[in-house]
Every structure is written in C-alpha cells, then in structure tokens.
Amino acid sequence: MAYGAEDCARARLDFPALQVARGGSTLAYLDGPGGTQVPEAVIEAIRDVYVRCNVNTHGSFEPSREVDRRMLAARAAIASFLGAPHESCISFGQNMTTLNYALSGAIGRTLAAGDEVLITELDHESNRGPWLRLSERGVVVREVRLQPHGELDLGDLAGKLTPRTKLLALGGSSNALGTVNDLALARRLTREVGALLVIDAVHYAPHFPLDVAALGADFLLCSGYKFYAPHVGILYSAPGALARLPTDRLRTQDAEPPYRIETGTLNHAAIAGVQAAIEYLAGWGRGESLRARVLDAMTGIAAYEHGLAKFFYDEVGGVPGVTRWGPGFDSSARAPTVSITLRDHSPGAAALALGARNLCVWNGDFYAAKAVEVLGLAGRGGLLRTGISMYNTRAEIIRLLEAIESL
Ligand SMILES: Cc1ncc(COP(=O)(O)O)c(C=O)c1O
C-alpha cells in the first residue's frame, strides 16, 4: 500500500508528542536515528500492562499467566516484523548494546587465540566495541575500510574474509551516513569461509522491510525505540544458533532459547509496547497476516521517507557552504538519513541554532565515531544529521531548509 502525504498527516494525529507546542511552534522531530516518538497505541499498551498484569512471569495466578501470554505474543509479533520463523528466535535485553556485549562474550568463549573477527569502520560503536574486546582473548579483530563517499570497500571486505574469519559483524545501515550495506553479498562471502554473520539492524529496521530468514543472518539486533516503540533491545537468533552458545546465565535461568541470553527480569510493559508499535505499523499495510501487513506497510513507508529525504538531500546541496556526506539517493538502498557540514558553523553551533527554532536534529558522531574519524571530521565536531521518519512532512523539511539557509 502506498504511504503518502495524506497518510502521514493522519499518522501524525496518532502521536501525542507531535501535538505538543513549545515556545509557540510545534516540534519538528527530525532525530529519528536517535530515537522516535511513540503512537498513542504504544502508550496505551504500556499502561494496560501496569493495570492488568504488572506481576512476574510463570506464576500460578491469572495476572501472571496473562503476562506470560503477552510476552509470547510480543515475541511472535516481533518474529513477524523481522521475518523470523518462530517466536523462540526472539530474545530481549535492555538495549542493543547490552545484548551485543552478551552475544559477543558468549561467542568469544567459543573462539581460540588467532581466530579472526571482522568488523567495519562504518559501524556504530555498539557493533565494534563488543567485538574489539575479544582481542583481550587473543582473537584478531580486523576492520573493513570505509571509503570517503561513505560506502564500505567491498574488495577489502572480500580480501579480509579468510578461513580464519569466524564472524563478520556488519551494520544493515549506517546511522551517521545512511549507507545501506550489501547484506546479501556479506552473507555469500561469509558462507564461503564458514563465518557467522551478525547484523546490526538498529538503523535498518525502522526504514526497510526486513526478512531475516532470506538474509540468512545468524544473529540480528535491533532496538525498539528506533521504530516507534519503547527502549527494548531485540536479538534475533537463527534456529539453533543461540542454543549452542555459552551465554552468561544463572543456574536458575532457563537455558533454552530465547531465554538463554536474557538475564534478570524483563521490562514487560515496554515489550508489550514493542508489540503495539509493530501492530500500529502493520495498520498502514494490507494483507491477510500480520507479516504481510508489516511488509506492505514498511515498503510504503520506506518509499515515502526516501522521497522526502531525497528532496532534502537535493535542496540542501544547493545551499552555499553546505557539504553533504554519505552516498547519494540514486538507489533505493539508501536510508533517509542525511548528514551535512556547514562551512561557517560547527555542527554543534548549527544544531543549537536549529534547536532554538524547534527543529530537532542531532550533531556529533552519533557513536559512529570511527566513521567520523575516517572522514576526517572528528576534530571538527562531526556531522549535522537529519533523519526522516514516517511522521515527518515536506513542510518540516522546508522549515529546516529555510533555517539552514538563514544560517
Ligand atoms: C546503528 C546503531 N546501532 C546500534 C545502536 C545502539 O542501540 P542501543 O541504544 O539500543 O544500544 C544505535 C543507537 O543509536 C544505532 O544507531
């Protein structure tokens, strides 16, 4: 189903935060890569857990059985969102970073000194730091080069994948530059050498339909607050992949997937909110099943966001003193995230000036610190980043463009 400006206008009414005015104007939330606002349905789902089943799981009384059912339903909804075959493939954690540390620690225990792990210069630190840490165990961590135009050097990727490589940790899309990586190629090359593929889909999941089964990922991580849900980290593990791992866990903890990597009590209300966000997104699509509606909705939303981001990218390119970073918008494989620098203003000063006009954009390295270093921007305050989400309008982009021009 197409998702257009009229749909966006209707969707905006579903997000209470978008109705709040501060200092005389409404806020233009153009900071989706940092985190999105939530629709009323998500707020209601969180509230409902606190009203009906704010108890622990696996008890012998009805509210506990209810929270058990809700957690299972949430896992099933996320499985539909990601294209996972079963709810047992879906584990939860505090956020993506925490889950990735748990995952890398467990995988690290299966590696020997001299084994190699491949990361990239483009990735967010959360998909670098946990793997770099394995060098303390004698694991050799190598990095795929980032090229100046914002794409990974695929020749370097192919060259650094050798029979010693046990794992490639790769982002689906860059939260700093909007680059979309060739995941199919990564899967083919990792299979050739028998390496695991771990995908950071935190910036990919809000903007593209996902099909983990087709991607063939061994593990994929994403984070609810980037797709209109609360702060919950999500780990997809391919069937059988988690069951083999020596995770950190208490002897009292369930050793079966998906629980095997989930330490302590989960945030049940937030997890129910993730399910509500997925059902909300699916409401913008057509189809018989939740999976079909999600795919249809995400396809429409992706095209809408892409069009708006391309409009901004094209227009801002014409503003004197503006440099655009990251790949262009010729291909649809480009996230709707546009980073620029200004000749006469640091990213921090520009973000402050825009923030004063209720234009919420982000500045700095957004934890994609290595990429910003490679681009030579680390000592210059990094980048000024605009992210497009399903609720952003052309009018907001024009407001932003006018403000940038006036700077
Ligand atoms: C691409 C990417 N990966 C990982 C993360 C980390 O996610 P979390 O905050 O859930 O740990 C972020 C957060 O901004 C991100 O943008």
Coordinates of C-alpha atoms and ligand atoms in Angstrom, one line a residue:
M1 CA 0.0 0.0 0.0
A2 CA 1.4 3.4 -0.9
Y3 CA 2.0 5.7 2.1
G4 CA 1.7 9.4 1.1
A5 CA 1.5 12.9 2.5
E6 CA -2.2 12.4 3.4
D7 CA -1.4 9.2 5.3
C8 CA 1.4 11.0 7.1
A9 CA -1.0 13.8 8.1
R10 CA -3.3 11.1 9.6
A11 CA -0.5 9.3 11.3
R12 CA 0.7 12.5 12.9
L13 CA -2.6 12.6 14.9
D14 CA -1.7 9.3 16.4
F15 CA 1.5 10.6 18.0
P16 CA 0.7 12.7 21.1
A17 CA 4.3 14.2 21.2
L18 CA 3.7 15.8 17.8
Q19 CA 0.8 17.8 19.2
V20 CA 2.9 19.5 21.9
A21 CA 3.9 23.1 21.1
R22 CA 6.9 24.7 22.8
G23 CA 7.6 28.4 22.7
G24 CA 4.9 29.0 20.1
S25 CA 5.8 26.4 17.4
T26 CA 5.4 22.6 17.2
L27 CA 8.5 20.5 17.3
A28 CA 9.9 19.0 14.1
Y29 CA 11.3 15.8 15.3
L30 CA 14.0 15.1 12.7
D31 CA 16.0 13.0 15.0
G32 CA 14.6 9.6 14.3
P33 CA 18.0 7.9 14.0
G34 CA 18.5 9.0 17.7
G35 CA 15.0 7.8 18.7
T36 CA 11.4 8.1 17.5
Q37 CA 8.2 9.3 19.1
V38 CA 5.5 6.7 20.0
P39 CA 1.9 6.5 18.9
E40 CA -0.9 6.5 21.5
A41 CA -1.5 2.8 20.9
V42 CA 2.0 2.1 22.4
I43 CA 1.4 4.3 25.4
E44 CA -1.9 2.5 25.9
A45 CA -0.3 -0.9 25.7
I46 CA 2.3 0.0 28.3
R47 CA -0.5 1.4 30.6
D48 CA -2.5 -1.8 30.1
V49 CA 0.3 -4.0 31.4
Y50 CA 0.5 -1.9 34.6
V51 CA -3.2 -2.1 35.1
R52 CA -3.8 -5.7 34.3
C53 CA -0.7 -7.8 34.7
N54 CA 2.1 -5.9 36.5
V55 CA 3.5 -9.1 38.0
N56 CA 6.3 -11.5 37.3
T57 CA 6.1 -14.3 34.8
H58 CA 5.5 -18.1 35.4
G59 CA 3.3 -17.6 38.5
S60 CA 0.2 -19.7 39.3
F61 CA -2.2 -16.8 39.4
E62 CA -4.1 -15.3 36.4
P63 CA -2.3 -12.0 36.0
S64 CA 1.0 -13.9 35.8
R65 CA -0.4 -16.3 33.2
E66 CA -1.6 -13.2 31.3
V67 CA 1.9 -11.6 31.3
D68 CA 3.3 -14.9 30.1
R69 CA 0.8 -14.9 27.2
R70 CA 1.6 -11.3 26.4
M71 CA 5.4 -11.9 26.3
L72 CA 4.9 -14.8 24.0
A73 CA 2.6 -12.7 21.8
A74 CA 5.2 -9.9 21.7
R75 CA 7.9 -12.3 20.6
A76 CA 5.5 -13.6 17.9
A77 CA 4.8 -10.1 16.7
I78 CA 8.5 -9.3 16.5
A79 CA 9.1 -12.5 14.7
S80 CA 6.6 -11.3 12.1
F81 CA 8.2 -7.9 11.9
L82 CA 11.6 -9.5 11.2
G83 CA 10.5 -12.5 9.2
A84 CA 11.8 -14.9 11.8
P85 CA 10.3 -18.5 11.6
H86 CA 9.4 -18.7 15.3
E87 CA 9.0 -16.6 18.5
S88 CA 11.8 -18.7 20.1
C89 CA 14.2 -16.8 17.8
I90 CA 13.4 -13.5 19.6
S91 CA 15.3 -12.5 22.8
F92 CA 15.1 -9.3 24.7
G93 CA 17.5 -7.1 26.6
Q94 CA 17.9 -3.6 27.9
N95 CA 19.1 -2.2 24.6
M96 CA 21.0 -3.4 21.5
T97 CA 24.4 -2.6 23.1
T98 CA 23.9 -4.6 26.2
L99 CA 22.6 -7.6 24.1
N100 CA 25.6 -7.3 21.7
Y101 CA 28.0 -7.5 24.7
A102 CA 26.2 -10.6 25.9
L103 CA 26.3 -12.1 22.5
S104 CA 30.0 -11.3 21.8
G105 CA 31.0 -12.5 25.2
A106 CA 29.3 -15.8 24.6
I107 CA 30.7 -16.2 21.0
G108 CA 34.1 -15.1 22.3
R109 CA 34.2 -18.2 24.6
T110 CA 33.9 -20.4 21.6
L111 CA 36.9 -18.8 19.8
A112 CA 40.6 -19.6 20.1
A113 CA 43.6 -17.2 20.1
G114 CA 44.4 -16.5 16.4
D115 CA 40.8 -16.8 15.3
E116 CA 39.6 -13.7 13.4
V117 CA 36.6 -11.4 13.7
L118 CA 35.8 -8.8 11.1
I119 CA 34.1 -5.5 11.9
T120 CA 33.8 -2.3 9.9
E121 CA 34.9 1.3 10.1
L122 CA 31.4 2.4 9.3
D123 CA 29.6 0.7 12.2
H124 CA 28.2 2.2 15.3
E125 CA 30.5 1.6 18.3
S126 CA 27.9 -0.9 19.7
N127 CA 28.8 -3.3 16.8
R128 CA 32.5 -2.6 17.2
G129 CA 33.4 -2.3 20.9
P130 CA 32.0 -5.6 22.0
W131 CA 33.9 -7.4 19.2
L132 CA 37.1 -5.4 19.7
R133 CA 37.0 -6.5 23.3
L134 CA 37.6 -10.1 22.2
S135 CA 41.2 -9.1 21.3
E136 CA 41.9 -9.5 25.1
R137 CA 41.4 -13.2 24.5
G138 CA 43.8 -13.3 21.6
V139 CA 41.2 -13.0 18.9
V140 CA 42.4 -10.9 16.0
V141 CA 39.9 -8.2 15.1
R142 CA 40.2 -6.7 11.6
E143 CA 38.3 -3.8 10.1
V144 CA 36.8 -3.3 6.7
R145 CA 37.8 0.1 5.3
L146 CA 35.3 2.9 4.8
Q147 CA 35.7 4.9 1.6
P148 CA 35.4 8.7 1.6
H149 CA 32.0 8.6 -0.2
G150 CA 30.5 6.7 2.7
E151 CA 30.4 3.1 1.4
L152 CA 32.5 0.2 2.6
D153 CA 35.3 -1.1 0.4
L154 CA 33.8 -4.4 -0.7
G155 CA 37.2 -5.6 -2.2
D156 CA 38.7 -5.0 1.3
L157 CA 35.7 -7.0 2.8
A158 CA 36.3 -9.9 0.4
G159 CA 40.0 -9.8 1.0
K160 CA 39.8 -9.8 4.8
L161 CA 37.4 -12.8 4.9
T162 CA 39.6 -15.8 5.1
P163 CA 39.3 -19.3 6.5
R164 CA 40.5 -17.9 9.8
T165 CA 37.5 -15.5 10.0
K166 CA 34.9 -16.8 12.4
L167 CA 32.5 -13.9 12.3
L168 CA 31.5 -10.7 10.4
A169 CA 29.7 -8.0 12.4
L170 CA 28.1 -5.7 10.0
G171 CA 25.5 -2.9 10.1
G172 CA 22.5 -3.1 7.9
S173 CA 22.5 0.7 7.5
S174 CA 24.7 3.5 8.9
N175 CA 23.1 5.8 11.4
A176 CA 25.6 8.5 10.5
L177 CA 25.6 8.4 6.7
G178 CA 22.5 6.5 5.7
T179 CA 24.6 3.9 3.8
V180 CA 22.9 0.6 3.2
N181 CA 25.3 -2.3 3.1
D182 CA 25.2 -5.2 0.7
L183 CA 23.9 -7.8 3.2
A184 CA 23.3 -10.5 0.5
L185 CA 27.0 -10.2 -0.6
A186 CA 28.1 -10.3 3.0
R187 CA 26.1 -13.5 3.6
R188 CA 27.5 -15.1 0.4
L189 CA 31.1 -14.3 1.3
T190 CA 30.8 -15.3 5.0
R191 CA 29.3 -18.6 4.0
E192 CA 32.2 -19.3 1.7
V193 CA 34.6 -19.2 4.6
G194 CA 32.1 -20.6 7.2
A195 CA 31.9 -17.4 9.3
L196 CA 28.9 -16.3 11.3
L197 CA 27.1 -13.1 10.2
V198 CA 25.9 -10.7 12.9
I199 CA 23.8 -7.8 11.6
D200 CA 23.2 -4.6 13.5
A201 CA 19.8 -3.6 12.1
V202 CA 19.1 -0.8 14.6
H203 CA 19.1 1.9 11.8
Y204 CA 17.8 -0.5 9.1
A205 CA 14.7 -1.9 10.9
P206 CA 12.8 1.5 11.0
H207 CA 13.3 2.2 7.3
F208 CA 13.2 -1.1 5.3
P209 CA 11.1 -4.3 5.3
L210 CA 13.2 -7.0 7.0
D211 CA 13.4 -10.7 6.2
V212 CA 15.9 -12.3 8.5
A213 CA 15.3 -15.7 7.0
A214 CA 16.0 -14.6 3.5
L215 CA 19.1 -12.6 4.7
G216 CA 20.3 -15.8 6.3
A217 CA 21.6 -13.8 9.3
D218 CA 22.9 -15.9 12.2
F219 CA 22.1 -13.1 14.6
L220 CA 20.5 -9.7 14.0
L221 CA 20.0 -7.0 16.6
C222 CA 17.6 -4.0 16.6
S223 CA 16.2 -1.6 19.1
G224 CA 12.5 -0.7 19.7
Y225 CA 12.9 3.0 20.3
K226 CA 14.1 3.5 16.8
F227 CA 10.8 2.2 15.4
Y228 CA 8.1 4.0 17.4
A229 CA 8.4 1.6 20.4
P230 CA 9.9 1.9 23.9
H231 CA 13.5 1.2 24.8
V232 CA 13.9 -2.5 24.4
G233 CA 16.8 -4.3 22.8
I234 CA 15.9 -7.2 20.5
L235 CA 18.1 -10.1 19.3
Y236 CA 17.1 -12.5 16.6
S237 CA 19.0 -15.8 16.6
A238 CA 18.7 -18.2 13.7
P239 CA 17.1 -21.5 14.8
G240 CA 19.7 -23.5 16.7
A241 CA 22.3 -20.6 16.8
L242 CA 21.7 -19.5 20.4
A243 CA 21.2 -22.9 21.9
R244 CA 24.9 -23.7 21.3
L245 CA 26.3 -20.6 22.9
P246 CA 27.9 -20.5 26.4
T247 CA 26.0 -17.4 27.5
D248 CA 26.4 -15.7 30.9
R249 CA 23.5 -17.0 32.9
L250 CA 22.4 -18.0 36.3
R251 CA 21.9 -21.7 37.0
T252 CA 18.3 -20.8 37.9
Q253 CA 17.7 -19.3 34.5
D254 CA 16.0 -21.1 31.6
A255 CA 18.8 -22.5 29.3
E256 CA 16.6 -22.8 26.3
P257 CA 16.4 -20.1 23.6
P258 CA 15.1 -17.4 23.6
Y259 CA 15.7 -17.2 27.4
R260 CA 19.3 -18.4 27.3
I261 CA 20.7 -14.9 26.9
E262 CA 18.0 -13.0 28.9
T263 CA 19.4 -12.2 32.3
G264 CA 17.1 -11.0 35.1
T265 CA 13.5 -9.8 34.8
L266 CA 12.5 -8.1 31.6
N267 CA 10.6 -4.8 31.1
H268 CA 7.2 -6.4 30.4
A269 CA 5.4 -3.1 29.8
A270 CA 8.0 -1.9 27.3
I271 CA 7.9 -5.2 25.5
A272 CA 4.2 -5.0 25.2
G273 CA 4.8 -1.5 23.8
V274 CA 7.0 -3.0 21.1
Q275 CA 4.2 -5.3 20.0
A276 CA 1.8 -2.4 19.9
A277 CA 4.2 -0.4 17.7
I278 CA 4.5 -3.3 15.2
E279 CA 0.7 -3.7 15.1
Y280 CA 0.5 0.1 14.6
L281 CA 2.9 0.0 11.7
A282 CA 1.1 -3.0 10.2
G283 CA -2.1 -0.9 10.3
W284 CA -0.6 1.1 7.4
G285 CA -0.4 -2.0 5.2
R286 CA -2.7 -4.6 3.6
G287 CA -2.7 -8.4 3.8
E288 CA -4.1 -11.4 5.4
S289 CA -1.4 -11.9 8.1
L290 CA 0.5 -9.5 10.4
R291 CA 3.6 -10.4 8.5
A292 CA 2.0 -9.4 5.1
R293 CA 0.7 -6.2 6.5
V294 CA 4.0 -5.2 8.1
L295 CA 5.9 -5.9 4.9
D296 CA 3.4 -3.9 2.9
A297 CA 3.4 -1.0 5.4
M298 CA 7.2 -0.9 5.6
T299 CA 7.5 -0.9 1.8
G300 CA 5.2 2.1 1.6
I301 CA 6.7 4.0 4.5
A302 CA 10.2 3.4 3.1
A303 CA 9.3 4.9 -0.3
Y304 CA 7.7 7.9 1.4
E305 CA 10.7 8.5 3.7
H306 CA 13.1 8.0 0.8
G307 CA 11.2 10.7 -1.3
L308 CA 11.3 13.2 1.5
A309 CA 15.0 12.5 2.3
K310 CA 15.9 12.8 -1.4
F311 CA 14.1 16.1 -1.6
F312 CA 16.1 17.4 1.4
Y313 CA 19.4 16.0 0.1
D314 CA 18.8 17.6 -3.3
E315 CA 17.8 21.0 -1.9
V316 CA 20.3 21.3 0.9
G317 CA 23.0 20.5 -1.7
G318 CA 22.2 23.8 -3.3
V319 CA 22.7 25.9 -0.2
P320 CA 26.0 27.7 -0.3
G321 CA 28.6 26.4 2.2
V322 CA 26.9 23.1 2.7
T323 CA 28.8 19.8 2.2
R324 CA 26.7 16.6 2.1
W325 CA 28.3 13.3 3.4
G326 CA 27.3 9.8 2.6
P327 CA 26.1 8.2 -0.6
G328 CA 23.6 9.9 -2.9
F329 CA 19.9 8.9 -3.4
D330 CA 20.0 7.3 -6.8
S331 CA 19.4 3.9 -5.4
S332 CA 16.5 3.0 -3.1
A333 CA 19.1 1.2 -0.9
R334 CA 19.7 4.4 1.0
A335 CA 18.4 5.2 4.4
P336 CA 16.5 8.5 4.8
T337 CA 19.3 10.0 7.0
V338 CA 21.2 12.9 5.6
S339 CA 24.4 14.3 7.2
I340 CA 25.9 17.6 6.3
T341 CA 28.6 20.1 7.4
L342 CA 28.4 23.9 7.1
R343 CA 31.3 26.0 6.1
D344 CA 30.7 28.7 8.6
H345 CA 29.2 26.9 11.6
S346 CA 30.3 23.9 13.6
P347 CA 27.7 21.0 13.7
G348 CA 27.2 21.8 17.4
A349 CA 26.5 25.5 16.8
A350 CA 24.2 24.8 13.9
A351 CA 22.2 22.2 15.9
L352 CA 21.8 24.7 18.7
A353 CA 20.6 27.4 16.4
L354 CA 18.1 24.9 14.8
G355 CA 17.1 23.6 18.2
A356 CA 16.2 27.2 19.2
R357 CA 13.6 27.0 16.3
N358 CA 12.2 23.7 17.5
L359 CA 14.0 21.8 14.7
C360 CA 15.3 18.7 16.5
V361 CA 18.4 17.5 14.7
W362 CA 21.5 15.9 16.0
N363 CA 25.2 16.7 15.8
G364 CA 28.4 14.9 16.6
D365 CA 29.4 11.3 15.7
F366 CA 26.3 9.6 17.0
Y367 CA 28.6 6.8 18.3
A368 CA 29.6 6.1 14.7
A369 CA 32.9 7.5 15.9
K370 CA 35.2 5.5 13.7
A371 CA 33.4 6.6 10.5
V372 CA 33.6 10.2 11.6
E373 CA 37.3 9.8 12.3
V374 CA 38.0 8.2 8.9
L375 CA 36.1 11.1 7.2
G376 CA 38.4 13.5 9.0
L377 CA 35.6 15.2 10.9
A378 CA 36.4 14.1 14.4
G379 CA 38.3 17.3 15.3
R380 CA 35.6 19.4 13.6
G381 CA 32.6 18.5 15.7
G382 CA 31.4 15.6 13.4
L383 CA 28.3 16.0 11.4
L384 CA 24.8 17.6 11.5
R385 CA 22.3 14.8 11.0
T386 CA 18.7 15.0 9.8
G387 CA 16.6 11.8 9.9
I388 CA 13.3 11.3 8.3
S389 CA 10.6 9.2 10.0
M390 CA 7.1 8.2 9.0
Y391 CA 5.6 11.3 10.7
N392 CA 7.9 13.9 9.0
T393 CA 6.4 16.2 6.4
R394 CA 7.6 18.2 3.5
A395 CA 6.6 21.4 5.4
E396 CA 9.0 20.4 8.2
I397 CA 11.8 19.9 5.6
I398 CA 11.1 23.3 4.0
R399 CA 11.2 24.8 7.5
L400 CA 14.5 23.1 8.1
L401 CA 15.9 24.2 4.7
E402 CA 14.9 27.8 5.4
A403 CA 16.6 27.7 8.7
I404 CA 19.8 26.3 7.3
E405 CA 19.8 28.9 4.6
S406 CA 19.3 31.7 7.1
L407 CA 22.4 30.4 9.0
Ligands
LIG1 C1 23.2 1.8 14.0 C2 23.0 1.7 15.5 N1 23.4 0.6 16.1 C3 23.3 0.4 17.4 C4 22.8 1.4 18.3 C5 22.8 1.1 19.7 O1 21.5 0.9 20.1 P1 21.0 0.9 21.6 O2 20.9 2.3 22.0 O3 19.7 0.1 21.7 O4 22.1 0.2 22.4 C6 22.4 2.6 17.7 C7 21.9 3.7 18.5 O5 21.9 4.8 18.1 C8 22.5 2.7 16.3 O6 22.1 3.9 15.7

